[in-house]
C-alpha cells in the first residue's frame, strides 16, 4: 500500500523541528504511517500525502489542515480514550492509533454524507425552530441529533491518567515566544524582573520559525538566533514551551497547561505577545482540503520539512503572501499564479523577487470556486476578477492541489480580552484591532498591531520594559519607541465572495455559509452577540478565530450598520479546550487524624469522615456492623468503654473579661460559675437559631476551657473573634483543638479503672462530682478531666496534649482489660446519647432551630444584659411555636427504625420529620427524635411517620430521656 | 483569582478569605423595635459603589475591614477592625421582665 504513496518529505533543512534519527510508526484510520520525532499527526500525514484528516461537524464535509497552529477544528481527531485531539499540535508517538471524526463507515466514504443534501432544508436557527414543536418533540429528536453531531467519542473505559497541579510566581509573565515576546522577556529580565516566558509551540521563535520576512528568506533565522540567544543567556527567565496560557483571571492569575499538569501562575504584570491569526477568504469550496493559510504551508515547510502540495496558487492581499509563494518555489512546488485581491498592489521587496522569478500575478483577482478530486483533495480553482465589495466576475480555471491564503489577520488577543480589553473593527486597517487594554496588560507584536518585524521587536522591548518598571524594576533605560507598525498593508477589508450556489463558509466548525448569516440578520438578530447565539457562528471548538472578522463584516452589511460600531463577540476563557482531568486532577483534600488513629486501625475500626476528621464508626468487620455497635453500647451501659473524642473542638478563653465574654457569646450565665466546675454552653446566631454547644470548664477566674462540636469549632472560633473585634473586651481566644487529644472513659466501671492511674486525684463522687473539672495526671500524663455525661453513664472526659494521646489510650486500655473495656465508636455513641435524649447540633437541629423548639429554654439565662441571639429569641418567644423536637418510640416492636428525614404526616400534610432513630438494645425498642407540630408534642400522643417504602408507621411521643430518666447513673 | 491585601498577612488568594457582609451598627437591643432588629439581622443595603465590608482571613481567623467598589470589584483599602471599633462596648442591664 505504501509504495504508491506520494512522499512529500523535503530534504533536511536548517531550523526544521525534526529529529531524523528517530523514526516513529503510527496509524491513522487503520493504516500505518511513518514520521519523525518532532512531527505532529497532521505533518506526518501530510508528508505521506494524506490531506483528509476529519469531517465537519454538521455536513460531514471532508476537511484537512487549515492553520497548522491548533487554531481550527478541521484537524480534530480521535485517539483511543481521547476525543477531539488537535492533529496539527499533537506530536506522534510510537504505536499511536488515530482516527478521523464525524463519519460513519470510513473517513473517505462516509455513509452520513446525505446530511449535506439535507442542508437545504436546514436553515439557520433550524434546531430552535424545528425540534421544539410540538411540545415534547425535542425528547424524540435529541438522541438522533446527538448521535449525528457529537464530535469525538468518549471512552468511558479509558485508563485513568495522572493529572496534577503546580503553582508559580513571577514578576512578569510573557505570553508568546515570538519576536515580540522574546524581546520583551529579555528586556524585562535585564531590568531585574523574574520572567516567565510561556510558548505554545515546541520551540521558541514564533513567526521566526516559519515566516519569510525578506526576499532571501535569511532574516528570520538570524533574528531568531539573536533573540533566543539573549533569552537563553539571561539568568532571570524561565522558559516553558508546549505550554498554553489558557486564560487570564483577576490580579494576573494565569492557568498554564503543559501536558497533564495545570500550572497556576501569579504574575505581577503580563506581556501579551500572542501574535495574530491568519484569516480565510470566504468563497465556494473554501473548506476543501488543500486550501490552507499561507502560514500553515510555511509551518509545514520550515518546521516539518513537508511539501504542502505540487501545484499551487497563492491568494494574497499583503507582502506575506509573496513570501509564501517564494517559500513554495524554494520547496519545488510549482506556483501557477498569485491572486492579489488588491486592485493595485504596492511593490515590496518580496513581490519584486517573486515577479523576477516569472510567476504571474493577477491583481484584483480572487479564488471564486474550489473543487475537489475523488481523493477529496483540491483539484482545481476558478478565479474571478473583483468588480466591487464582495462581487467578482468568474474567469479562468486553474488545475492545482494547493491554495495558500494570506489576506489578513485577526489579533490573537484572547488573554488581553479576558482581562478586559476589546476587539474593535478598525476601518483604517481593515481588521479587528485591540482596544482598551487594562492596566497591567502590555500587548506587543502583531497581537498589538505591530506586523513589521522591526516594529514588533521594538514594541516587545518597550512592553517588557514597561512591565518590569510597573512591577517595581526601574533600573533600565527606556528603549526607543517602535517605528511604523506596518498594520495598514496586511488585511484586506472584504475577503468575502458569496457564491450563488453557496458552500461559501464563514464558519468551518459549524458549516455556516454566507446566506446563513444574512438570514439570521434578516430575522432580526442584528446584535453581534445575538447573531452568534442564533447562528452558532463562533461557537465551535475554534471559538470564532476565523469567523469573528467576517461575521462582523457580513452582519454590518446585512444590517446596514457601521462596521466600526459592530464590535466583536466577547472573548472568554478558556483559550483552548481543556480536559476534565486537568481541572479535576489531584485536588488538595486534607484529612485529619487523631493521635490515636493507628490504634483504631490496629483494632479493625471502620473509619468514617466527620468534617475533615477520620473517626472510628465502630470496631469490627462491616459484616457484623449491628452486633459490633450493640456490643460496644452494652459495654458502656454495663461495664466500661473508651471513645476517642480528640476531634471535639477546644477553645481557651483567657483574660479579665473571660466570663463576661462567655456571657455574651453563650445563652447560659457564666459570671458566677465556680472554678473547678463545668457548665453547658449553647450558642445561638444573631437570628436566634442554635448553632453549637459544648461545655465551659472554669480553671481560674480568668480562664475557661470551652469545648465545641467537631464540625462547628472553626465557625465558633471565627464568630467569637468577630464579635470581640467589635466589643473590644479584654480577653484572648485561642483555638486549641489540634493541641489536645481526648478520650471519654464511660460506664459503671470507669471510676474503678481510672482511679489507679490518678494517684494525685480523688475520684470519689464527693470529691469529684458530676460536672466537676480537675487538672491532674493520668498514668503520669498531664491531663484535664471533665466529669460530663454525654452517653448517660458515670464517665470522665480526659484531655491531654496531643502528643500523649496514644500513650493515654494505651494506658486506659491496659488498665481496663480486666474490667472488659471495649473501645467504642461514633455509632455506639450516637445510640447512647439518643437513649439519653441528648441532641446533636446539625443532626437534630437545622439552620432555623430555636432553643424553644429544641426544648432548651432551660439553657437561656433570663437576667443577662445581652447574649447573641437574645433579642431575636424574645421576638420568637412572643410568637406561637411552629414545631417542637420530641422523643418518640415506635408503637409496634416489629417496626424498623425510620431513617433520618422520614416525614411526620398528619391528615395528609407534613408536620415534621425524624432527625434520629435507632433500635435501643437496652430498652428493647426503636426510639428516636423528631420534629412534630406543637399540638402533637404531649407525651402519649400518637403520630404517623411515612417510613421505608412509603409505609405509614405509628409512633408515640415519650418524655426524655428515654433511658435513666432521673440521671442517677451519670451523676452517681 | 483575586488577591486580597490582608492587613496582617499581606496579599493572599481570595479563597483564603470569608466575607461577612457590610459593616453595620448593631442597634441597642434594649431599645430596638422587633422590626429594627429583624432588619439588622436579615436586610442588606447591597449598595452599588464603595462599601465597607467585614472580611476574615480564615487560616489565621483575622478579621479586618475592606473598602470595596461593588461595581468594579476593586478593593480600595483594608485595615484592622480596631480602626473603626476603638472602644469597649457595654450593654445596659435588661428589665427583669424582658423575657
Short mmCIF file of C-alpha atoms in Angstrom, two decimals, chain A residues 167 249-253 264 266 657 660 664 686-687 714 717-723 725-730 861-867 869-872 874-875 877-879, chain B residues 1-4 13-14 18 20 24 26 29-30 32-34 37-38 40-42 54 56 58 60-63 81-82 85-96 98-99:
data_model
loop_
_atom_site.label_atom_id
_atom_site.label_comp_id
_atom_site.label_asym_id
_atom_site.label_seq_id
_atom_site.Cartn_x
_atom_site.Cartn_y
_atom_site.Cartn_z
CA UNK A 167 1.97 26.83 41.41
CA UNK A 249 -8.12 35.79 35.84
CA UNK A 250 -8.22 38.63 38.35
CA UNK A 251 -4.90 40.05 39.54
CA UNK A 252 -2.92 38.23 36.84
CA UNK A 253 -3.72 34.66 37.83
CA UNK A 264 -1.40 28.29 38.40
CA UNK A 266 0.59 34.52 39.75
CA UNK A 657 -13.25 39.60 80.71
CA UNK A 660 -18.20 38.42 80.54
CA UNK A 664 -22.26 37.39 75.64
CA UNK A 686 -27.99 36.58 65.60
CA UNK A 687 -31.30 35.18 64.28
CA UNK A 714 -13.92 26.66 63.29
CA UNK A 717 -13.91 30.46 66.90
CA UNK A 718 -14.41 32.80 63.95
CA UNK A 719 -17.68 34.15 65.42
CA UNK A 720 -16.02 34.79 68.77
CA UNK A 721 -13.21 36.78 67.19
CA UNK A 722 -15.65 38.70 65.00
CA UNK A 723 -17.78 39.78 67.93
CA UNK A 725 -13.36 42.74 67.15
CA UNK A 726 -16.39 44.94 67.85
CA UNK A 727 -16.73 44.63 71.62
CA UNK A 728 -13.03 45.08 72.47
CA UNK A 729 -13.26 43.02 75.68
CA UNK A 730 -10.02 42.21 77.47
CA UNK A 861 -30.30 32.96 81.09
CA UNK A 862 -33.06 35.40 81.87
CA UNK A 863 -31.23 38.25 83.52
CA UNK A 864 -28.12 38.87 81.41
CA UNK A 865 -27.97 42.27 79.68
CA UNK A 866 -27.15 40.63 76.35
CA UNK A 867 -26.18 37.48 74.52
CA UNK A 869 -29.48 35.82 69.61
CA UNK A 870 -31.26 37.08 72.74
CA UNK A 871 -33.14 39.90 71.06
CA UNK A 872 -34.32 37.60 68.25
CA UNK A 874 -37.53 37.47 72.52
CA UNK A 875 -39.32 38.06 69.22
CA UNK A 877 -40.94 33.72 72.23
CA UNK A 878 -43.82 36.11 71.64
CA UNK A 879 -44.98 34.09 68.66
CA UNK B 1 -8.01 34.55 41.18
CA UNK B 2 -8.33 37.80 43.01
CA UNK B 3 -5.84 38.90 45.63
CA UNK B 4 -6.93 40.37 48.95
CA UNK B 13 -5.57 34.46 47.34
CA UNK B 14 -9.18 35.49 47.89
CA UNK B 18 -14.53 34.79 54.04
CA UNK B 20 -19.17 38.56 56.32
CA UNK B 24 -23.39 47.64 60.26
CA UNK B 26 -25.87 46.99 65.91
CA UNK B 29 -31.11 45.50 71.78
CA UNK B 30 -32.88 47.04 74.77
CA UNK B 32 -34.74 48.46 69.13
CA UNK B 33 -38.20 47.50 67.89
CA UNK B 34 -38.77 43.98 66.59
CA UNK B 37 -33.86 44.13 64.92
CA UNK B 38 -35.17 41.95 62.09
CA UNK B 40 -30.40 44.44 61.33
CA UNK B 41 -30.22 40.64 61.19
CA UNK B 42 -31.64 40.00 57.73
CA UNK B 54 -16.10 42.57 57.10
CA UNK B 56 -11.79 37.26 57.67
CA UNK B 58 -9.73 32.11 57.63
CA UNK B 60 -5.46 32.89 60.86
CA UNK B 61 -9.04 33.91 61.82
CA UNK B 62 -8.02 37.54 61.46
CA UNK B 63 -10.93 39.94 60.99
CA UNK B 81 -11.22 46.48 62.71
CA UNK B 82 -9.71 48.41 65.60
CA UNK B 85 -14.12 49.86 66.72
CA UNK B 86 -11.99 51.71 69.21
CA UNK B 87 -13.89 51.41 72.47
CA UNK B 88 -15.16 48.65 74.68
CA UNK B 89 -18.87 48.03 74.12
CA UNK B 90 -21.16 47.67 77.15
CA UNK B 91 -24.76 46.54 77.24
CA UNK B 92 -27.29 48.13 79.54
CA UNK B 93 -28.93 45.81 82.08
CA UNK B 94 -32.19 44.35 80.90
CA UNK B 95 -35.58 44.81 82.50
CA UNK B 96 -36.44 41.86 84.73
CA UNK B 98 -37.50 41.47 79.42
CA UNK B 99 -38.00 37.82 78.53
#
